[in-house]
Short mmCIF file of C-alpha atoms in Angstrom, two decimals:
data_model
loop_
_atom_site.label_atom_id
_atom_site.label_comp_id
_atom_site.label_asym_id
_atom_site.label_seq_id
_atom_site.Cartn_x
_atom_site.Cartn_y
_atom_site.Cartn_z
CA MET A 27 -28.88 -24.94 24.32
CA VAL A 28 -28.51 -21.37 23.18
CA LYS A 29 -31.23 -19.74 21.25
CA GLU A 30 -28.77 -18.39 18.67
CA ILE A 31 -28.56 -21.66 16.85
CA GLU A 32 -32.22 -22.51 17.02
CA ASN A 33 -34.01 -21.34 13.95
CA GLU A 34 -37.51 -21.85 15.30
CA ASN A 35 -38.83 -18.77 13.57
CA VAL A 36 -38.24 -20.52 10.25
CA GLU A 37 -41.04 -22.71 9.02
CA HIS A 38 -40.00 -26.32 8.42
CA GLY A 39 -40.47 -28.27 5.27
CA PHE A 40 -40.29 -25.73 2.40
CA ALA A 41 -37.50 -25.86 -0.18
CA MET A 42 -34.56 -23.99 1.31
CA ILE A 43 -32.39 -24.80 -1.68
CA LYS A 44 -33.58 -25.73 -5.14
CA PHE A 45 -31.54 -26.77 -8.18
CA ASP A 46 -33.51 -26.31 -11.38
CA GLY A 47 -31.88 -28.00 -14.38
CA VAL A 48 -28.43 -26.92 -13.24
CA SER A 49 -25.34 -27.69 -15.31
CA LYS A 50 -21.84 -26.52 -14.68
CA VAL A 51 -19.00 -26.78 -17.15
CA TYR A 52 -15.54 -25.53 -16.22
CA LYS A 53 -13.60 -24.10 -19.11
CA GLY A 54 -12.05 -26.80 -21.27
CA ASN A 55 -13.36 -29.63 -19.11
CA PHE A 56 -16.10 -32.24 -19.13
CA PRO A 57 -19.25 -31.12 -17.31
CA ALA A 58 -18.85 -31.09 -13.53
CA LEU A 59 -22.62 -31.16 -13.11
CA GLU A 60 -25.28 -32.10 -15.64
CA SER A 61 -28.93 -31.06 -15.46
CA ILE A 62 -29.35 -31.42 -11.72
CA ASP A 63 -32.86 -31.10 -10.27
CA LEU A 64 -32.90 -31.15 -6.51
CA GLU A 65 -34.78 -29.75 -3.55
CA ILE A 66 -33.36 -29.54 -0.08
CA ASN A 67 -35.96 -28.66 2.52
CA ASN A 68 -35.51 -26.44 5.48
CA GLY A 69 -34.33 -28.38 8.52
CA GLU A 70 -33.09 -31.32 6.48
CA PHE A 71 -29.78 -33.13 6.96
CA ILE A 72 -28.57 -34.28 3.57
CA SER A 73 -25.35 -36.15 2.87
CA ILE A 74 -23.92 -35.89 -0.61
CA VAL A 75 -21.67 -38.78 -1.51
CA GLY A 76 -19.57 -39.66 -4.50
CA GLN A 77 -15.99 -40.11 -5.58
CA SER A 78 -13.72 -37.15 -5.96
CA GLY A 79 -14.56 -35.37 -9.19
CA SER A 80 -18.18 -36.45 -9.02
CA GLY A 81 -19.35 -32.85 -8.58
CA LYS A 82 -19.95 -32.65 -4.82
CA SER A 83 -17.83 -29.59 -4.25
CA THR A 84 -19.16 -27.86 -7.33
CA MET A 85 -22.69 -28.38 -6.06
CA LEU A 86 -21.78 -26.75 -2.75
CA LYS A 87 -19.94 -23.88 -4.45
CA LEU A 88 -23.06 -23.13 -6.46
CA ILE A 89 -25.02 -22.84 -3.20
CA TYR A 90 -22.69 -20.33 -1.59
CA ALA A 91 -22.33 -18.60 -4.95
CA GLU A 92 -18.60 -19.07 -5.32
CA GLU A 93 -19.45 -20.39 -8.77
CA MET A 94 -22.35 -19.62 -11.09
CA PRO A 95 -24.13 -22.36 -13.07
CA THR A 96 -23.51 -22.61 -16.81
CA ALA A 97 -27.19 -23.45 -17.30
CA GLY A 98 -30.23 -23.58 -15.03
CA GLU A 99 -30.83 -21.76 -11.79
CA VAL A 100 -30.09 -22.28 -8.11
CA TYR A 101 -32.64 -20.87 -5.66
CA PHE A 102 -31.81 -20.10 -2.06
CA ASP A 103 -34.68 -19.39 0.31
CA GLY A 104 -36.82 -18.85 -2.77
CA LYS A 105 -34.47 -16.30 -4.43
CA PRO A 106 -32.56 -17.05 -7.64
CA LEU A 107 -28.83 -16.72 -6.96
CA SER A 108 -28.02 -15.44 -10.44
CA ARG A 109 -29.85 -12.24 -9.52
CA ILE A 110 -27.64 -11.49 -6.53
CA SER A 111 -25.36 -8.53 -7.24
CA LYS A 112 -21.72 -8.58 -6.24
CA ARG A 113 -22.50 -6.04 -3.55
CA LYS A 114 -25.17 -8.26 -2.02
CA LEU A 115 -23.05 -11.41 -2.18
CA PRO A 116 -21.59 -11.00 1.33
CA PHE A 117 -25.13 -10.90 2.74
CA HIS A 118 -25.95 -14.19 1.01
CA ARG A 119 -22.78 -15.72 2.44
CA ARG A 120 -23.77 -14.65 5.95
CA ALA A 121 -26.90 -16.79 5.66
CA ILE A 122 -24.69 -19.84 5.12
CA GLY A 123 -22.07 -21.32 7.41
CA THR A 124 -19.25 -23.15 5.65
CA VAL A 125 -16.94 -25.86 7.00
CA PHE A 126 -14.11 -27.28 4.90
CA GLN A 127 -11.66 -30.15 4.92
CA ASP A 128 -8.74 -27.73 5.39
CA PHE A 129 -10.58 -25.76 8.11
CA LYS A 130 -9.85 -22.40 6.45
CA LEU A 131 -9.07 -20.61 9.69
CA LEU A 132 -7.24 -17.29 9.64
CA PRO A 133 -3.75 -18.27 10.82
CA ARG A 134 -2.93 -14.97 12.49
CA LYS A 135 -6.06 -14.97 14.64
CA THR A 136 -6.84 -16.84 17.83
CA ALA A 137 -9.80 -19.21 18.07
CA PHE A 138 -11.82 -16.41 19.64
CA GLU A 139 -10.83 -13.90 16.95
CA ASN A 140 -11.57 -16.36 14.16
CA VAL A 141 -15.12 -16.86 15.39
CA ALA A 142 -15.52 -13.18 16.23
CA TYR A 143 -14.45 -12.23 12.71
CA ALA A 144 -17.64 -13.69 11.23
CA LEU A 145 -19.64 -11.37 13.47
CA GLU A 146 -17.35 -8.37 13.00
CA VAL A 147 -17.71 -8.37 9.23
CA ALA A 148 -21.48 -8.34 9.63
CA GLY A 149 -21.22 -5.25 11.82
CA ALA A 150 -22.37 -6.92 15.05
CA PRO A 151 -21.91 -4.77 18.16
CA ASN A 152 -18.93 -5.55 20.42
CA LEU A 153 -21.18 -6.50 23.31
CA GLU A 154 -22.86 -9.19 21.25
CA ILE A 155 -19.49 -10.53 20.11
CA GLU A 156 -18.10 -10.72 23.62
CA GLU A 157 -21.20 -12.55 24.75
CA ASN A 158 -21.81 -14.95 21.88
CA VAL A 159 -18.33 -16.07 20.88
CA PRO A 160 -17.34 -17.69 24.19
CA GLN A 161 -20.79 -19.26 24.37
CA ILE A 162 -20.49 -20.86 20.95
CA LEU A 163 -16.92 -22.02 21.63
CA ASP A 164 -18.23 -23.63 24.80
CA ILE A 165 -20.81 -25.51 22.78
CA VAL A 166 -18.19 -27.03 20.48
CA GLY A 167 -16.09 -27.84 23.55
CA LEU A 168 -13.29 -25.31 23.20
CA GLY A 169 -14.23 -22.94 26.00
CA ASP A 170 -10.76 -23.30 27.52
CA LYS A 171 -8.81 -22.83 24.28
CA MET A 172 -10.20 -19.52 23.04
CA GLU A 173 -6.85 -17.72 23.09
CA LYS A 174 -4.99 -20.40 21.13
CA TYR A 175 -3.88 -19.86 17.54
CA PRO A 176 -4.86 -22.47 14.92
CA HIS A 177 -1.36 -23.95 14.83
CA GLN A 178 -1.59 -24.60 18.57
CA LEU A 179 -4.75 -26.70 18.12
CA SER A 180 -5.23 -30.25 16.87
CA GLY A 181 -7.03 -30.90 13.60
CA GLY A 182 -10.24 -31.86 15.38
CA GLU A 183 -10.07 -28.72 17.50
CA GLN A 184 -9.44 -26.54 14.46
CA GLN A 185 -12.47 -28.02 12.76
CA LYS A 186 -14.53 -27.28 15.86
CA VAL A 187 -13.40 -23.65 15.68
CA ALA A 188 -14.49 -23.63 12.04
CA ILE A 189 -17.88 -25.04 13.02
CA ALA A 190 -18.22 -22.47 15.78
CA ARG A 191 -17.45 -19.74 13.24
CA ALA A 192 -20.00 -21.19 10.81
CA LEU A 193 -22.62 -21.24 13.57
CA VAL A 194 -22.02 -17.94 15.28
CA HIS A 195 -24.15 -15.78 13.01
CA THR A 196 -27.04 -18.27 13.15
CA PRO A 197 -27.06 -19.23 9.48
CA MET A 198 -30.02 -20.88 7.80
CA VAL A 199 -27.78 -23.54 6.25
CA ILE A 200 -24.50 -25.18 7.24
CA ILE A 201 -22.44 -26.50 4.36
CA ALA A 202 -19.73 -29.00 5.31
CA ASP A 203 -17.40 -30.04 2.48
CA GLU A 204 -15.48 -33.16 3.57
CA PRO A 205 -15.23 -31.83 7.12
CA THR A 206 -13.66 -35.04 8.41
CA GLY A 207 -11.27 -35.55 5.51
CA ASN A 208 -8.20 -34.60 7.55
CA LEU A 209 -9.27 -36.01 10.90
CA ASP A 210 -8.77 -39.20 12.85
CA PRO A 211 -11.85 -41.42 13.41
CA VAL A 212 -12.51 -40.18 16.95
CA SER A 213 -12.41 -36.51 15.96
CA SER A 214 -14.47 -37.30 12.86
CA LEU A 215 -17.17 -38.82 15.00
CA GLU A 216 -17.19 -35.77 17.28
CA ILE A 217 -17.55 -33.46 14.32
CA VAL A 218 -20.45 -35.45 12.87
CA GLN A 219 -22.18 -35.56 16.22
CA LEU A 220 -21.84 -31.79 16.40
CA LEU A 221 -23.39 -31.44 12.95
CA ILE A 222 -26.26 -33.75 13.93
CA ARG A 223 -26.91 -31.68 17.05
CA ILE A 224 -26.89 -28.49 15.05
CA ASN A 225 -29.40 -30.02 12.66
CA GLU A 226 -31.62 -31.13 15.51
CA LEU A 227 -31.85 -27.53 16.58
CA GLY A 228 -33.35 -26.61 13.21
CA THR A 229 -30.47 -25.61 10.94
CA THR A 230 -30.32 -27.24 7.51
CA VAL A 231 -27.09 -29.21 7.13
CA ILE A 232 -25.50 -30.25 3.84
CA LEU A 233 -22.63 -32.67 4.27
CA ALA A 234 -20.40 -33.75 1.41
CA SER A 235 -18.31 -36.77 2.23
CA HIS A 236 -16.87 -39.95 0.85
CA ASP A 237 -16.40 -41.47 4.28
CA LYS A 238 -18.77 -44.44 4.52
CA ASP A 239 -18.76 -44.67 8.33
CA ILE A 240 -19.57 -41.01 8.68
CA VAL A 241 -22.50 -41.09 6.29
CA ASN A 242 -23.91 -44.25 7.82
CA LYS A 243 -23.59 -42.75 11.26
CA VAL A 244 -25.76 -39.83 10.22
CA ASN A 245 -28.36 -42.19 8.77
CA LYS A 246 -30.39 -39.51 7.00
CA ARG A 247 -31.08 -38.55 3.39
CA VAL A 248 -28.21 -39.57 1.10
CA LEU A 249 -27.69 -38.17 -2.37
CA ALA A 250 -25.22 -40.06 -4.55
CA LEU A 251 -23.43 -38.29 -7.39
CA ASP A 252 -21.42 -39.82 -10.18
CA LYS A 253 -19.81 -37.88 -13.02
CA GLY A 254 -21.98 -34.88 -12.39
CA ARG A 255 -25.30 -36.72 -12.25
CA ILE A 256 -27.56 -37.80 -9.40
CA ILE A 257 -27.61 -41.59 -9.39
CA SER A 258 -29.60 -42.15 -6.21
CA ASP A 259 -31.49 -40.11 -3.62
CA ASN A 260 -32.69 -42.03 -0.57
CA ALA A 261 -34.57 -40.51 2.32
CA LYS A 262 -33.03 -42.99 4.78
CA GLY A 263 -29.93 -43.88 2.93
CA LYS A 264 -26.72 -45.69 3.44
CA TYR A 265 -23.48 -44.96 1.70
CA LYS A 266 -23.18 -47.22 -1.31
CA ILE A 267 -20.03 -48.33 -3.03
CA PHE A 268 -20.22 -47.90 -6.75
CA MET B 23 -18.98 2.51 9.10
CA PHE B 24 -17.02 3.86 12.09
CA LEU B 25 -17.27 0.41 13.61
CA ALA B 26 -15.75 -1.10 10.49
CA ILE B 27 -12.94 1.49 10.37
CA GLY B 28 -12.16 0.95 14.03
CA ARG B 29 -12.11 -2.81 13.71
CA THR B 30 -10.10 -2.93 10.51
CA SER B 31 -7.50 -0.42 11.69
CA LYS B 32 -7.06 -2.43 14.86
CA GLU B 33 -6.67 -5.49 12.71
CA ALA B 34 -4.06 -3.79 10.55
CA VAL B 35 -1.93 -2.98 13.60
CA GLN B 36 -2.33 -6.57 14.79
CA ASN B 37 -1.38 -7.95 11.39
CA PHE B 38 1.67 -5.73 11.22
CA PHE B 39 3.07 -7.14 14.45
CA ARG B 40 1.88 -10.72 14.08
CA ASN B 41 3.39 -10.84 10.62
CA GLY B 42 6.89 -10.29 11.95
CA TRP B 43 9.34 -11.16 9.23
CA LEU B 44 7.14 -10.29 6.32
CA SER B 45 6.55 -6.81 7.71
CA ILE B 46 10.26 -6.33 8.27
CA ALA B 47 11.05 -7.46 4.72
CA THR B 48 8.43 -5.18 3.15
CA VAL B 49 9.37 -2.22 5.30
CA SER B 50 13.08 -2.58 4.60
CA ILE B 51 12.49 -2.59 0.87
CA MET B 52 10.23 0.45 1.15
CA ILE B 53 12.94 2.15 3.22
CA LEU B 54 15.28 1.57 0.30
CA PHE B 55 12.82 3.27 -2.04
CA LEU B 56 12.24 6.25 0.23
CA TYR B 57 15.93 6.56 1.03
CA VAL B 58 16.97 6.61 -2.62
CA LEU B 59 14.27 9.15 -3.35
CA SER B 60 15.26 11.46 -0.50
CA VAL B 61 18.99 11.16 -1.22
CA PHE B 62 18.29 12.48 -4.69
CA VAL B 63 16.15 15.26 -3.29
CA VAL B 64 18.93 16.27 -0.88
CA ILE B 65 21.62 16.07 -3.56
CA GLY B 66 19.43 17.90 -6.04
CA PHE B 67 18.66 20.76 -3.70
CA SER B 68 22.22 21.05 -2.47
CA ALA B 69 23.56 21.05 -6.01
CA ASN B 70 21.11 23.80 -6.84
CA ASN B 71 22.35 25.73 -3.81
CA ILE B 72 25.96 25.39 -4.92
CA LEU B 73 25.12 26.49 -8.43
CA ARG B 74 23.17 29.47 -7.18
CA ASN B 75 26.16 30.38 -5.08
CA VAL B 76 28.50 30.26 -8.04
CA GLU B 77 26.00 32.05 -10.24
CA ASP B 78 25.93 34.79 -7.64
CA LYS B 79 29.65 35.41 -8.14
CA VAL B 80 29.27 35.93 -11.86
CA ASN B 81 28.67 39.51 -12.98
CA ILE B 82 29.39 42.18 -15.55
CA THR B 83 31.52 45.02 -14.30
CA ILE B 84 31.30 48.31 -16.24
CA TYR B 85 34.29 50.63 -15.61
CA PHE B 86 33.75 54.32 -16.35
CA LYS B 87 36.28 56.83 -17.65
CA PRO B 88 37.84 58.89 -14.84
CA GLU B 89 36.14 62.12 -15.93
CA VAL B 90 32.58 60.78 -15.61
CA ASP B 91 31.04 62.15 -12.45
CA GLU B 92 29.17 60.22 -9.83
CA ASN B 93 25.68 61.57 -10.61
CA ALA B 94 25.94 60.47 -14.24
CA ILE B 95 26.92 56.98 -13.12
CA LEU B 96 24.02 56.83 -10.66
CA ASP B 97 21.67 57.83 -13.53
CA ILE B 98 23.02 54.96 -15.60
CA LYS B 99 22.59 52.67 -12.58
CA SER B 100 18.90 53.44 -12.32
CA ASN B 101 18.57 53.06 -16.09
CA LEU B 102 20.05 49.54 -15.88
CA GLU B 103 17.89 48.67 -12.93
CA GLY B 104 14.84 49.22 -15.09
CA PHE B 105 15.48 46.07 -17.10
CA ASN B 106 13.72 42.81 -16.27
CA GLU B 107 16.86 40.77 -16.84
CA VAL B 108 18.86 42.76 -14.31
CA LYS B 109 18.80 41.46 -10.77
CA SER B 110 20.96 44.07 -9.09
CA VAL B 111 23.35 46.94 -9.86
CA ASP B 112 25.97 47.97 -7.32
CA TYR B 113 27.90 51.23 -7.54
CA ILE B 114 31.53 51.14 -6.52
CA SER B 115 33.07 54.58 -6.30
CA LYS B 116 36.73 55.35 -6.96
CA ASN B 117 37.45 55.64 -3.24
CA GLN B 118 35.75 52.41 -2.41
CA ALA B 119 37.58 50.64 -5.19
CA LEU B 120 40.83 51.93 -3.72
CA ASP B 121 39.89 50.77 -0.23
CA ASP B 122 38.95 47.32 -1.56
CA PHE B 123 42.18 47.14 -3.51
CA LYS B 124 44.23 48.08 -0.46
CA ALA B 125 42.38 45.55 1.67
CA ASN B 126 42.95 42.80 -0.87
CA ASN B 127 46.66 43.53 -1.12
CA SER B 128 47.36 44.52 2.47
CA ASP B 129 50.06 41.87 2.77
CA ASP B 130 51.96 43.07 -0.31
CA PRO B 131 54.02 46.15 0.68
CA ILE B 132 55.38 46.72 -2.85
CA ILE B 133 51.94 47.30 -4.31
CA LEU B 134 50.92 49.57 -1.45
CA GLN B 135 54.17 51.49 -1.84
CA SER B 136 53.73 51.97 -5.56
CA LEU B 137 50.20 53.25 -4.94
CA ASP B 138 51.60 55.87 -2.61
CA GLU B 139 54.14 56.93 -5.26
CA ILE B 140 51.41 57.56 -7.83
CA GLY B 141 49.81 59.90 -5.37
CA SER B 142 46.38 60.04 -6.95
CA ASN B 143 43.79 57.26 -7.13
CA PRO B 144 44.36 55.31 -10.37
CA LEU B 145 41.28 53.13 -10.03
CA LEU B 146 38.02 53.64 -11.93
CA ALA B 147 34.48 53.84 -10.62
CA SER B 148 32.36 50.92 -11.71
CA LEU B 149 28.89 49.39 -11.75
CA VAL B 150 28.57 45.70 -10.94
CA VAL B 151 25.58 44.22 -12.79
CA LYS B 152 24.06 40.88 -11.89
CA ALA B 153 21.53 39.10 -14.07
CA ASN B 154 18.61 36.98 -12.97
CA ASN B 155 19.76 34.17 -15.21
CA PRO B 156 23.33 33.41 -16.36
CA ASN B 157 22.33 33.22 -20.02
CA GLN B 158 21.12 36.83 -19.93
CA TYR B 159 24.64 38.25 -19.52
CA GLN B 160 25.24 38.26 -23.27
CA LEU B 161 22.11 40.35 -23.72
CA ILE B 162 23.16 42.84 -21.06
CA ALA B 163 26.69 43.05 -22.43
CA ASP B 164 25.29 43.75 -25.93
CA TYR B 165 23.08 46.49 -24.53
CA VAL B 166 25.92 48.15 -22.62
CA GLY B 167 28.05 48.12 -25.78
CA LYS B 168 25.44 50.09 -27.77
CA ALA B 169 23.83 52.16 -25.01
CA TYR B 170 23.69 56.00 -24.92
CA PHE B 171 26.41 55.99 -22.24
CA SER B 172 28.82 53.78 -24.18
CA ASP B 173 31.14 56.76 -24.74
CA GLU B 174 31.60 57.18 -21.04
CA VAL B 175 32.53 53.53 -20.55
CA SER B 176 36.21 52.74 -20.25
CA ARG B 177 35.84 48.98 -20.52
CA VAL B 178 33.48 46.11 -19.76
CA ASN B 179 35.02 43.00 -18.24
CA TYR B 180 32.39 40.70 -19.64
CA GLY B 181 34.81 39.11 -22.08
CA LYS B 182 36.81 37.58 -19.28
CA ASN B 183 33.69 36.33 -17.57
CA LYS B 184 32.08 35.05 -20.73
CA GLU B 185 33.93 31.75 -20.75
CA VAL B 186 33.19 31.10 -17.11
CA ILE B 187 29.56 31.93 -17.65
CA ASP B 188 29.21 29.68 -20.67
CA LYS B 189 30.93 26.83 -18.89
CA LEU B 190 28.75 27.28 -15.86
CA ASN B 191 25.65 27.23 -18.02
CA SER B 192 26.58 23.92 -19.59
CA ILE B 193 27.62 22.42 -16.24
CA ILE B 194 24.27 23.35 -14.74
CA ALA B 195 22.42 21.83 -17.65
CA THR B 196 24.46 18.61 -17.50
CA ILE B 197 24.13 18.19 -13.76
CA ARG B 198 20.40 18.70 -13.98
CA ARG B 199 20.03 16.24 -16.83
CA ILE B 200 22.15 13.53 -15.17
CA GLY B 201 20.56 14.11 -11.79
CA ILE B 202 17.03 13.89 -13.10
CA SER B 203 17.65 10.78 -15.18
CA LEU B 204 19.58 8.98 -12.42
CA GLY B 205 16.93 9.95 -9.91
CA LEU B 206 14.16 8.73 -12.18
CA PHE B 207 16.01 5.49 -12.88
CA PHE B 208 16.75 4.60 -9.28
CA GLY B 209 13.36 5.81 -8.18
CA LEU B 210 11.67 3.59 -10.74
CA VAL B 211 13.79 0.55 -9.89
CA SER B 212 13.14 0.81 -6.18
CA LEU B 213 9.47 1.55 -6.84
CA LEU B 214 9.16 -1.69 -8.79
CA ILE B 215 10.98 -3.64 -6.10
CA SER B 216 8.76 -2.20 -3.38
CA PHE B 217 5.66 -2.90 -5.41
CA ASN B 218 6.77 -6.51 -5.83
CA ALA B 219 7.44 -6.86 -2.13
CA ILE B 220 3.90 -5.69 -1.42
CA ARG B 221 2.55 -8.11 -4.00
CA ILE B 222 4.34 -10.98 -2.29
CA THR B 223 2.89 -9.88 1.05
CA ILE B 224 -0.61 -9.93 -0.39
CA TYR B 225 0.09 -13.21 -2.17
CA THR B 226 0.86 -14.89 1.15
CA HIS B 227 -2.50 -13.63 2.39
CA ARG B 228 -4.52 -14.78 -0.60
CA GLN B 229 -6.06 -17.68 1.31
CA GLU B 230 -7.06 -15.33 4.09
CA VAL B 231 -8.77 -13.11 1.56
CA GLU B 232 -10.66 -16.15 0.30
CA ILE B 233 -11.69 -17.10 3.84
CA MET B 234 -12.83 -13.55 4.55
CA ARG B 235 -15.03 -13.66 1.48
CA LEU B 236 -16.53 -17.00 2.50
CA VAL B 237 -17.38 -15.71 5.95
CA GLY B 238 -19.32 -12.91 4.29
CA ALA B 239 -16.96 -9.96 4.53
CA SER B 240 -17.63 -7.27 1.95
CA ASN B 241 -14.77 -6.34 -0.38
CA THR B 242 -14.39 -3.00 1.37
CA TYR B 243 -14.12 -4.70 4.73
CA ILE B 244 -11.45 -7.02 3.39
CA ARG B 245 -9.53 -4.15 1.81
CA LEU B 246 -9.51 -1.76 4.75
CA PRO B 247 -6.99 -3.61 6.95
CA PHE B 248 -4.64 -3.91 3.99
CA ILE B 249 -5.00 -0.20 3.26
CA PHE B 250 -4.23 0.68 6.87
CA GLU B 251 -1.35 -1.76 6.85
CA GLY B 252 -0.01 0.04 3.78
CA VAL B 253 -0.18 3.33 5.65
CA ILE B 254 1.64 1.80 8.63
CA TYR B 255 4.32 0.46 6.29
CA GLY B 256 4.68 3.94 4.80
CA ILE B 257 4.97 5.74 8.13
CA VAL B 258 7.40 3.27 9.67
CA SER B 259 9.57 3.22 6.54
CA ALA B 260 9.58 7.03 6.35
CA PHE B 261 10.81 7.42 9.92
CA ILE B 262 13.53 4.80 9.53
CA SER B 263 14.59 6.24 6.18
CA MET B 264 14.87 9.70 7.79
CA LEU B 265 17.11 8.20 10.46
CA ILE B 266 19.39 6.56 7.89
CA LEU B 267 19.43 9.78 5.88
CA PHE B 268 20.46 11.67 9.00
CA ILE B 269 23.34 9.26 9.61
CA SER B 270 24.56 9.45 6.01
CA VAL B 271 24.29 13.25 5.92
CA LYS B 272 26.26 13.48 9.15
CA PHE B 273 28.89 11.17 7.75
CA VAL B 274 29.23 12.85 4.34
CA THR B 275 28.98 16.53 5.29
CA PRO B 276 32.59 16.99 6.55
CA TYR B 277 33.98 15.63 3.27
CA ILE B 278 31.81 17.83 1.08
CA SER B 279 32.19 21.02 3.08
CA THR B 280 35.96 20.98 2.65
CA THR B 281 35.69 20.89 -1.14
CA VAL B 282 32.54 22.94 -1.58
CA PRO B 283 32.06 25.21 1.42
CA SER B 284 28.65 26.40 0.31
CA ALA B 285 27.18 22.86 0.36
CA ASN B 286 26.05 22.25 3.90
CA LEU B 287 24.02 19.06 3.69
CA ALA B 288 23.38 18.91 7.41
CA SER B 289 21.83 22.35 7.52
CA PHE B 290 19.72 21.46 4.51
CA TYR B 291 18.56 18.29 6.28
CA TRP B 292 17.53 20.09 9.44
CA GLY B 293 16.15 23.09 7.60
CA ASN B 294 13.82 20.85 5.60
CA PHE B 295 13.30 18.07 8.14
CA GLY B 296 9.54 18.52 8.22
CA TRP B 297 9.14 18.53 4.46
CA LEU B 298 11.43 15.58 3.93
CA LEU B 299 9.57 13.51 6.52
CA PHE B 300 6.15 14.59 5.33
CA GLY B 301 7.03 13.82 1.72
CA GLN B 302 8.33 10.39 2.62
CA VAL B 303 5.29 9.54 4.73
CA ILE B 304 3.01 10.54 1.85
CA PHE B 305 5.07 8.70 -0.77
CA GLY B 306 5.46 5.63 1.42
CA SER B 307 1.79 5.40 2.36
CA LEU B 308 0.71 5.97 -1.22
CA LEU B 309 3.01 3.21 -2.38
CA GLY B 310 1.76 0.88 0.36
CA VAL B 311 -1.89 1.58 -0.26
CA VAL B 312 -1.88 1.64 -4.05
CA GLY B 313 0.40 -1.39 -4.17
CA SER B 314 -1.89 -3.39 -1.88
CA LEU B 315 -5.02 -2.39 -3.75
CA ILE B 316 -3.62 -3.39 -7.12
CA ALA B 317 -2.19 -6.66 -5.76
CA MET B 318 -5.51 -7.56 -4.11
CA ARG B 319 -7.69 -7.17 -7.17
CA LYS B 320 -6.94 -10.71 -8.30
CA TYR B 321 -8.00 -12.32 -5.04
CA LEU B 322 -11.11 -10.22 -4.56
CA GLN B 323 -12.42 -11.15 -8.01
CA VAL B 324 -13.60 -7.63 -8.70
#
């Protein structure tokens, strides 16, 4: 496997992400999250489960700083996110790879260009882009479809492009928000297996899902949320039905 | 930095072509804006040309009594030339006046015959005074009436011209007022339409902007392709608008030249081709760039 996605230089076991008494209230709404305390260690694979509206997505948005907590503090790699200036925000985002239910691919770019874009914005040299992008697309199994546009790919393939894009700049953390929500069971399984492999190579993976089969397949730490609160946190958990 | 500019400009060109219909729609509306703007510029300048032409034909002619000799008239000429308001003074001697008169009436044998019967030259020497500005003729006429040489003056034909001059003055003022307000109105309307078209273009890209942010693109990096795209819109629209302007000028010129010979739109178009194109490119690009930047603010959360 390529060295780009191995984060061996990072020491395992320390808190990569820490929620310290975090609450989030959207204007005019009930709290989306209420006094959350949580540590996610480096190299962990954590599944966050819960019904829609339970606060999963909000939790993830706080990590990639799309939202700011109403109270408390989120730490990433030891740094409080509230201290990150708007100018430095893109650098924080480059340390995180994101995968979403709706893939969020740029429609006017080919698979290659979509993945390359993540490197281009970070100012990577052309040589590195030409070398790494095909390699990473090979890993997700799309080596022969690099020149296809998103609308020419199946849902599973689009999600693989999104994963390749999330991986290409060797992030410390991969955040996957319902990555299998739009996919058939076979594609879903492929995506989860990809995420597991990525985790085995040392990258922290945070998976939000309400798909029981998927979470059970992973068979790692499961955090259950309900109405903005943590109701269970099992190191070797199964998806529970509430 | 150069890497970013290179990449984003390449992306802008790509976007322009991959966007197909949206680019065509935006460009065609911007063409409308630039076309309206340049039509008013062409009309405005041509109207000014016509007016200047007519203004040039207005003058005050001072006729001197037959006994006044040429040197005295030339002294008066240089005296008049000393005034700021006076643009030019032309001396027309008795003999020249006769020659002009004969030339003007060469096809009327009765007049020429009666001239011969008189024997001597009945025409008067005159000075033709032109002012810098049509509303200064009154001033000059007043001066001539009270000047030291008023005794030597036979008559001043200003009275006849006065009405024409006054009318001309008010026509100029009206044309300018109507032209400016119409130009402003249409310019503003098409500016708003173009601005909206750009906003719609950006609106369709709002999700892309969101994705770019998530992938870790800085705001500048996200903006640059849109800025370059705005410039491309401006340049393409300017060239097409120039082409349409050329066609309309070519079509309209024959009709206008028959009624107003001094208004040659085609020659104005070619004479100012560079300026017209340059102005449109600048206006178009500015519109594209500023429009995109304003429309993007919302999605960049700045």
